[in-house]
Coordinates of C-alpha atoms in Angstrom, one line a residue:
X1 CA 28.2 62.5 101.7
X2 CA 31.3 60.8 103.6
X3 CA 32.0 58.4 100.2
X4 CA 31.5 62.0 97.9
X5 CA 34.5 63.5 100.2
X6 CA 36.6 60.4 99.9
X7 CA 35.9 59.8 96.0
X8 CA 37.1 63.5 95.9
X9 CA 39.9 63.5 97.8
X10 CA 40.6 60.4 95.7
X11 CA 40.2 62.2 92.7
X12 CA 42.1 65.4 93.9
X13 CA 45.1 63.9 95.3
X14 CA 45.7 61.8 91.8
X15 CA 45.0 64.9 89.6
X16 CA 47.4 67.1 91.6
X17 CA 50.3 64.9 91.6
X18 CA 50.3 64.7 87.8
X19 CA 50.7 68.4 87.8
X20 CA 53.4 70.1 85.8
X21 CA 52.7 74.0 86.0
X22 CA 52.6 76.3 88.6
X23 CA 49.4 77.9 86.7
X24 CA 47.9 74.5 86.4
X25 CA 48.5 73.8 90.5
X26 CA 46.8 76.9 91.0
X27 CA 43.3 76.5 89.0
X28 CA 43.1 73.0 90.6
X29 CA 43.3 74.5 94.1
X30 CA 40.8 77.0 93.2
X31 CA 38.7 73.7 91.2
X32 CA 39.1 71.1 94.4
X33 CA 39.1 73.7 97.8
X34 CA 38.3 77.1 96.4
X35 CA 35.3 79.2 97.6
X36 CA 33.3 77.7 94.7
X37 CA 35.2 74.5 94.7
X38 CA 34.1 70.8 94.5
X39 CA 34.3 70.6 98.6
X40 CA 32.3 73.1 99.5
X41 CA 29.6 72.3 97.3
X42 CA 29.5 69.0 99.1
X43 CA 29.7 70.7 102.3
X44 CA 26.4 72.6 101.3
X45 CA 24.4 69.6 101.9
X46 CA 25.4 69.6 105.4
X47 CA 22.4 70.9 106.4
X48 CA 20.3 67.7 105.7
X49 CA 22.3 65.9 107.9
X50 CA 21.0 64.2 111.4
X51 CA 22.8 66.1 114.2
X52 CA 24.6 62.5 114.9
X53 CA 26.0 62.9 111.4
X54 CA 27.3 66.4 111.3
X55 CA 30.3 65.8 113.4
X56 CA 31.3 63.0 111.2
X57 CA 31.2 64.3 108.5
X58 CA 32.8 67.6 109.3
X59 CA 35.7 65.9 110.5
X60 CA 36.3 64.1 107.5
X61 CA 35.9 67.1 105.3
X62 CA 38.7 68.5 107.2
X63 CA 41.1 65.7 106.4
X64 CA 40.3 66.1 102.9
X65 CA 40.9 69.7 102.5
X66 CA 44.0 69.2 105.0
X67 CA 45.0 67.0 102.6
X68 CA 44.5 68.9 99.0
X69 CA 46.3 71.5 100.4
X70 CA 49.2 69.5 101.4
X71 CA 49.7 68.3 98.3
X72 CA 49.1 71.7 96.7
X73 CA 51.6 73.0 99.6
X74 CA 54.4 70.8 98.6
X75 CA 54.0 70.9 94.6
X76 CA 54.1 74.8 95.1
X77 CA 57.7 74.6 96.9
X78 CA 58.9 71.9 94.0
X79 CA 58.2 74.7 91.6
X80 CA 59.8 77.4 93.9
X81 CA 62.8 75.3 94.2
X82 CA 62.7 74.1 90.6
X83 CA 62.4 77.7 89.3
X84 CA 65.1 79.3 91.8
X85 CA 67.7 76.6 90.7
X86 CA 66.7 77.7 86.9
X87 CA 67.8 80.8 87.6
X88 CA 70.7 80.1 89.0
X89 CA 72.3 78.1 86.8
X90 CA 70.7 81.3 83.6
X91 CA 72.9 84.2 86.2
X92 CA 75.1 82.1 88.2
X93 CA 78.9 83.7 87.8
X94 CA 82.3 82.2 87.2
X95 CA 84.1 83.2 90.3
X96 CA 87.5 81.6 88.8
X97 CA 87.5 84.6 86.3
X98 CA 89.9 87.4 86.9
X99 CA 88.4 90.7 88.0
X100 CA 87.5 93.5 85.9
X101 CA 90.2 96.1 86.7
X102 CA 88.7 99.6 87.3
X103 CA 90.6 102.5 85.2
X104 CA 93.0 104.3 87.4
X105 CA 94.1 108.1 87.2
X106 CA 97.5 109.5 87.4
X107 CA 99.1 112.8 88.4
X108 CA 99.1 115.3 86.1
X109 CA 102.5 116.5 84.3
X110 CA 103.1 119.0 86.0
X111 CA 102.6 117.6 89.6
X112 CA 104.6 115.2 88.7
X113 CA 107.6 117.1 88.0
X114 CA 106.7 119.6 91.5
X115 CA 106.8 116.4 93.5
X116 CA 109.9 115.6 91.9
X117 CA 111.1 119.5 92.6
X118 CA 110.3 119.1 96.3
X119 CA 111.5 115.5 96.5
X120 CA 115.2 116.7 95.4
X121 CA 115.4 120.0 97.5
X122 CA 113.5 118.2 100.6
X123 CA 116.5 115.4 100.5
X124 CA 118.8 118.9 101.0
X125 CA 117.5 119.6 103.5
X126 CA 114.9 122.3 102.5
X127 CA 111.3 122.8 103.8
X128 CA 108.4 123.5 101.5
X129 CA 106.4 126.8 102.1
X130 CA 103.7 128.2 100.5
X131 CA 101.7 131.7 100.3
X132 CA 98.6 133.3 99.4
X133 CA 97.7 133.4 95.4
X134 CA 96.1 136.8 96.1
X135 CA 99.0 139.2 97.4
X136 CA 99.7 142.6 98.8
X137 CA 101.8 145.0 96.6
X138 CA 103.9 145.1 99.7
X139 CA 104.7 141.6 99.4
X140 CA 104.1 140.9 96.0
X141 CA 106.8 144.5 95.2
X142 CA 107.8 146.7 97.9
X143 CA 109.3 144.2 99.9
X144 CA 111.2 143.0 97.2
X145 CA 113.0 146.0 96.6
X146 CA 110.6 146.8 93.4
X147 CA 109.4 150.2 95.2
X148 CA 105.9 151.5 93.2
X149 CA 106.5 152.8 89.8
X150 CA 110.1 150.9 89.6
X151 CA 110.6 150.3 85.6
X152 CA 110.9 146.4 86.7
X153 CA 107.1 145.9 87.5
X154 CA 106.8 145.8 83.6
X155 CA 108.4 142.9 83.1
X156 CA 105.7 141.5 85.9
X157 CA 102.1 143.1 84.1
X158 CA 100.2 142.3 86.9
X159 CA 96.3 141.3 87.4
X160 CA 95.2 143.4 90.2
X161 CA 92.5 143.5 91.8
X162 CA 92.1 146.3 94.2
X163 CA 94.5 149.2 94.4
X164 CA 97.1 147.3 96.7
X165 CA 95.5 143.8 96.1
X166 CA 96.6 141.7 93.2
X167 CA 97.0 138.2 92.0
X168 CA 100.9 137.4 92.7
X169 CA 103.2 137.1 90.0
X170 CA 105.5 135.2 91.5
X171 CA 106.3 133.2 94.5
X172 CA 108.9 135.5 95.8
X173 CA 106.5 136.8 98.6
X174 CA 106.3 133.2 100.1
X175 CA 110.2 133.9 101.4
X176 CA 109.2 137.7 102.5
X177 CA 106.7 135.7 104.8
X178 CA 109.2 133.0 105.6
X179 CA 111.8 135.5 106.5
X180 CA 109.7 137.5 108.9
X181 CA 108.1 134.4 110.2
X182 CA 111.9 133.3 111.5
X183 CA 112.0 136.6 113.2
X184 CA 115.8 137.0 112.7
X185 CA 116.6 133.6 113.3
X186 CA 118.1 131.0 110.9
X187 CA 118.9 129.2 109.0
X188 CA 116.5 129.5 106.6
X189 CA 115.9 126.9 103.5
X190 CA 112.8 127.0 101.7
X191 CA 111.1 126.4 99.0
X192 CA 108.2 128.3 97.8
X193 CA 105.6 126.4 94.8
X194 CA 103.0 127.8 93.8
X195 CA 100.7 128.8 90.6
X196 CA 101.2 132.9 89.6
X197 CA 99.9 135.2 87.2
X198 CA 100.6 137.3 84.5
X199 CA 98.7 139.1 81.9
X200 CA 100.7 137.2 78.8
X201 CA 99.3 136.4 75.8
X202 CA 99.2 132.6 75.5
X203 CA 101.0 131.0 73.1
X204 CA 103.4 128.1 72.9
X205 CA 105.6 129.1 75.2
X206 CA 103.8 131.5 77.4
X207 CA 100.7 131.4 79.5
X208 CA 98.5 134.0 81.4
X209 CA 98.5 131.3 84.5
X210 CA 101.7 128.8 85.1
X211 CA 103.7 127.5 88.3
X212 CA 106.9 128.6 89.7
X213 CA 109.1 126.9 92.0
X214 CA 111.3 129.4 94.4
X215 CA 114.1 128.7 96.9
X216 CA 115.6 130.7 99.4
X217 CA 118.9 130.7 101.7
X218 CA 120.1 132.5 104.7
X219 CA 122.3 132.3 107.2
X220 CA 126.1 133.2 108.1
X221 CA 128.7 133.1 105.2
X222 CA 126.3 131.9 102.6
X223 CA 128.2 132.3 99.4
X224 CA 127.9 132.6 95.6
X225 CA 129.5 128.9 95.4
X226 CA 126.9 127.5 97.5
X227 CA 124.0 128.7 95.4
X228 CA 126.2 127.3 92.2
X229 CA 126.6 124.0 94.1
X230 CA 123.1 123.3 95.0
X231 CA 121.9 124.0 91.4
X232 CA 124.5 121.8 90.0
X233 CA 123.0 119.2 92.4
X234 CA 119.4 119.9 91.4
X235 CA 119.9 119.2 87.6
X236 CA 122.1 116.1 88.0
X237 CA 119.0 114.6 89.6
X238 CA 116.4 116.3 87.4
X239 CA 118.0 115.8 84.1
X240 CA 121.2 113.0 84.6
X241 CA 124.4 112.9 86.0
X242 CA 126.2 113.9 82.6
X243 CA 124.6 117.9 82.9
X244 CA 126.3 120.7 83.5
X245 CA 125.3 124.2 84.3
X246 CA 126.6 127.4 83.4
X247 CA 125.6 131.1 85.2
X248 CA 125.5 134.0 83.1
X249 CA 125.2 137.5 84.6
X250 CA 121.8 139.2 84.5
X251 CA 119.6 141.4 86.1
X252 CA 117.0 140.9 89.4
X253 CA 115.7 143.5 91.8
X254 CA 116.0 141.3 94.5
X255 CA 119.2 139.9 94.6
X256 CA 123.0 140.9 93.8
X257 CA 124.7 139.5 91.6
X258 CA 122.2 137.9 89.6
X259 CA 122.7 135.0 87.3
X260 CA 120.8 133.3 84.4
X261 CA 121.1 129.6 84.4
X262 CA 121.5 127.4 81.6
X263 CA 121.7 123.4 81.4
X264 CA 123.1 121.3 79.0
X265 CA 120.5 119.1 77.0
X266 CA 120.9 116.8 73.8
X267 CA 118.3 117.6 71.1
X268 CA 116.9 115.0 69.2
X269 CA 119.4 115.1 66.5
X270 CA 122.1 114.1 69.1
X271 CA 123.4 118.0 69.2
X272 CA 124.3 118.9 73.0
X273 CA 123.1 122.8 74.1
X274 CA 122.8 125.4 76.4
X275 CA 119.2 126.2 77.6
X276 CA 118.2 128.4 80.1
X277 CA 115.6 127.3 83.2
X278 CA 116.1 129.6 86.0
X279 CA 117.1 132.6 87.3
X280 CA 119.2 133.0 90.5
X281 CA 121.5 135.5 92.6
X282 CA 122.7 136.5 96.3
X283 CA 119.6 137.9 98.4
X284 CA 120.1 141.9 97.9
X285 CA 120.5 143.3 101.2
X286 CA 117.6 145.5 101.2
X287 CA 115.5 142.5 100.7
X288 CA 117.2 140.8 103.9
X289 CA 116.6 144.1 105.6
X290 CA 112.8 143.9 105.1
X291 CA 112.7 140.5 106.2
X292 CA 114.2 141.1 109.0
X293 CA 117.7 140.1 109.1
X294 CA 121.1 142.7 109.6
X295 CA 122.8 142.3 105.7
X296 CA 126.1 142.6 107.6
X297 CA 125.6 139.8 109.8
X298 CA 123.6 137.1 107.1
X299 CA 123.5 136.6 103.8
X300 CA 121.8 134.0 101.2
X301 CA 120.7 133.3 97.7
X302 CA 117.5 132.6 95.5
X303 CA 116.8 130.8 92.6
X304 CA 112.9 130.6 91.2
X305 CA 112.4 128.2 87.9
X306 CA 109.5 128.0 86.0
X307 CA 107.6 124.3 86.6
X308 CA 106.1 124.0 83.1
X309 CA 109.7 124.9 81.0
X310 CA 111.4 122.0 83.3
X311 CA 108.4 119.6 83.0
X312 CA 108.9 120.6 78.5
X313 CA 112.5 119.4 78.5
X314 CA 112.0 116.5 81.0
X315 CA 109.6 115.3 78.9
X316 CA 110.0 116.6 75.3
X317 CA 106.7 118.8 74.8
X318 CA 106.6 121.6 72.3
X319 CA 103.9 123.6 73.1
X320 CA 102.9 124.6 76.9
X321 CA 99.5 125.0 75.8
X322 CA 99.2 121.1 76.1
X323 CA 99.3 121.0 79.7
X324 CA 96.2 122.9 80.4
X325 CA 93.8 121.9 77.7
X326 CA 92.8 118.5 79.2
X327 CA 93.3 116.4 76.4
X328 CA 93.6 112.8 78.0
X329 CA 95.5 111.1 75.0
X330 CA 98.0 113.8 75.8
X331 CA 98.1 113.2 79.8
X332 CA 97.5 109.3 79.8
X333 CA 101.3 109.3 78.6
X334 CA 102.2 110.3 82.2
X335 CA 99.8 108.4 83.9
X336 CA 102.2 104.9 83.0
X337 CA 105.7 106.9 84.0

């Protein structure tokens, strides 16, 4: 029985080393040291050995399974290893490549153009203040000397939503708050963005929803020529150093005098015109009263423009509809300004 172990593990060893296949190792193992394997059929006949011989023989079937399995052990890792380096080399990845850049966003239109707002009044010293969308007919009218059932509230039609609650239509009441938040004290410079709401039909210049920018003024000996000054300022910077501005009178329950204002802009064609963006005037005094402040001691001045008709002739857009549709071919022009 000792020379059938040897001749096998002869056998074995030779055989294993000439295999080439992970599938082939494994049948062999099962062949040579499996449960119904070449060694233990030998080991059956144990049993007809002296008790002198037993040990010996044990002991050497030992070494001869210790030593199919070593073999099988170490051609198992060289297929392991072989087949791990295979598939490095079918995944590995050219780290020498550039990266692939993710797509970025960029701020809308109209951001960009409030950032730009508030970045030029800001550098004047001004503060930004903001308000609640949903306003108070106090705020919202009353307070703005636009007493109920004042023929001016129809220029504003209005999107209420209780009796004395309705979505603001315009961002006036943001300097009612600032006013009575100063308590008397100034001076006061603020401006007041926001988005506000009118019942307009949409079309390519008006829309139900759009965004206003507001400033206001107050302190001693604030004059009309201050108000023209720092609106002379605020288009050089918006729209180039060559504009000019003009104020034509108008009509604004809140302040008095009240001015249109109209900038200078070159059409396409090369023709230089006047074009209205904002309204403006001195704070009417009944408006200073209800904020708080004595109209013989103080005085100020206002100006609100709309944020979509300056963002049109910054950039050259026809139709306001354009901003709020979503249309990224339309807004990935802004994203590379």
């Amino acid at each position: 029985m000792k020379e059938h172990l040897l001749a096998l593990k002869e056998e074995a060893l030779e055989v294993l080393e000439k295999v080439a296949t992970p599938k082939e190792l494994a049948d062999l193992r099962v062949k040579y040291s499996g449960k119904k394997g070449a060694l233990t059929e030998i080991l059956r006949g144990m049993g007809k050995l002296s008790a002198e011989e037993r040990p010996v023989v044990g002991q050497v079937a030992n070494e001869v399974r210790e030593a199919i399995e070593e073999v099988v052990n170490r051609k198992q890792d060289e297929f392991t290893k072989a087949e791990t380096n295979e598939r490095l080399q079918a995944e590995k990845i050219d780290v020498t490549l550039p990266g692939r850049a993710l797509p970025q966003g960029g701020l809308h239109p109209l951001n960009k153009v409030i950032e730009q707002i508030e970045d030029i009044f800001t550098g004047m010293g001004y503060r930004v203040a903001e308000g609640p969308q949903a306003e108070t007919d106090y705020y919202n009218f009353e307070a703005l000397n636009l007493p109920k059932n004042h023929p001016a509230r129809d220029m504003q039609d209005s999107f209420y939503l209780t009796e004395d609650l309705l979505m603001r239509t315009h961002t006036s009441p943001v300097q009612i708050r600032a006013m009575e938040a100063m308590k008397g004290e100034t001076p006061i410079k603020v401006i007041c963005p926001g988005t506000v709401f009118r019942r307009d039909d949409d079309d390519a210049t008006h829309s139900f929803q759009f965004h206003q920018i507001e400033g206001l003024v107050i302190g001693k000996d604030i004059r009309m020529s201050d108000l023209k000054g720092t609106l002379l300022q605020f288009a050089r910077e918006m729209f180039g150093e060559s504009t000019e501005i003009r104020l034509r009178p108008s009509f604004f329950p809140f302040t008095e005098p009240s001015a249109e204002v109209d900038v200078t802009f070159v059409k396409k064609n090369g023709e230089r015109v006047w074009i209205e963006i904002l309204g403006c005037g001195m704070v009417h005094p009944k408006v200073l009263e209800m904020g708080g402040f004595d109209p013989e001691v103080y005085s100020g001045f206002a100006f609100g423009m709309g944020v979509e008709r300056i963002a049109i002739l910054k950039y050259g857009i026809d139709d306001i509809r354009h901003f709020y549709n979503s249309d990224l071919s339309f807004l990935k022009q802004f994203a590379r300004q």
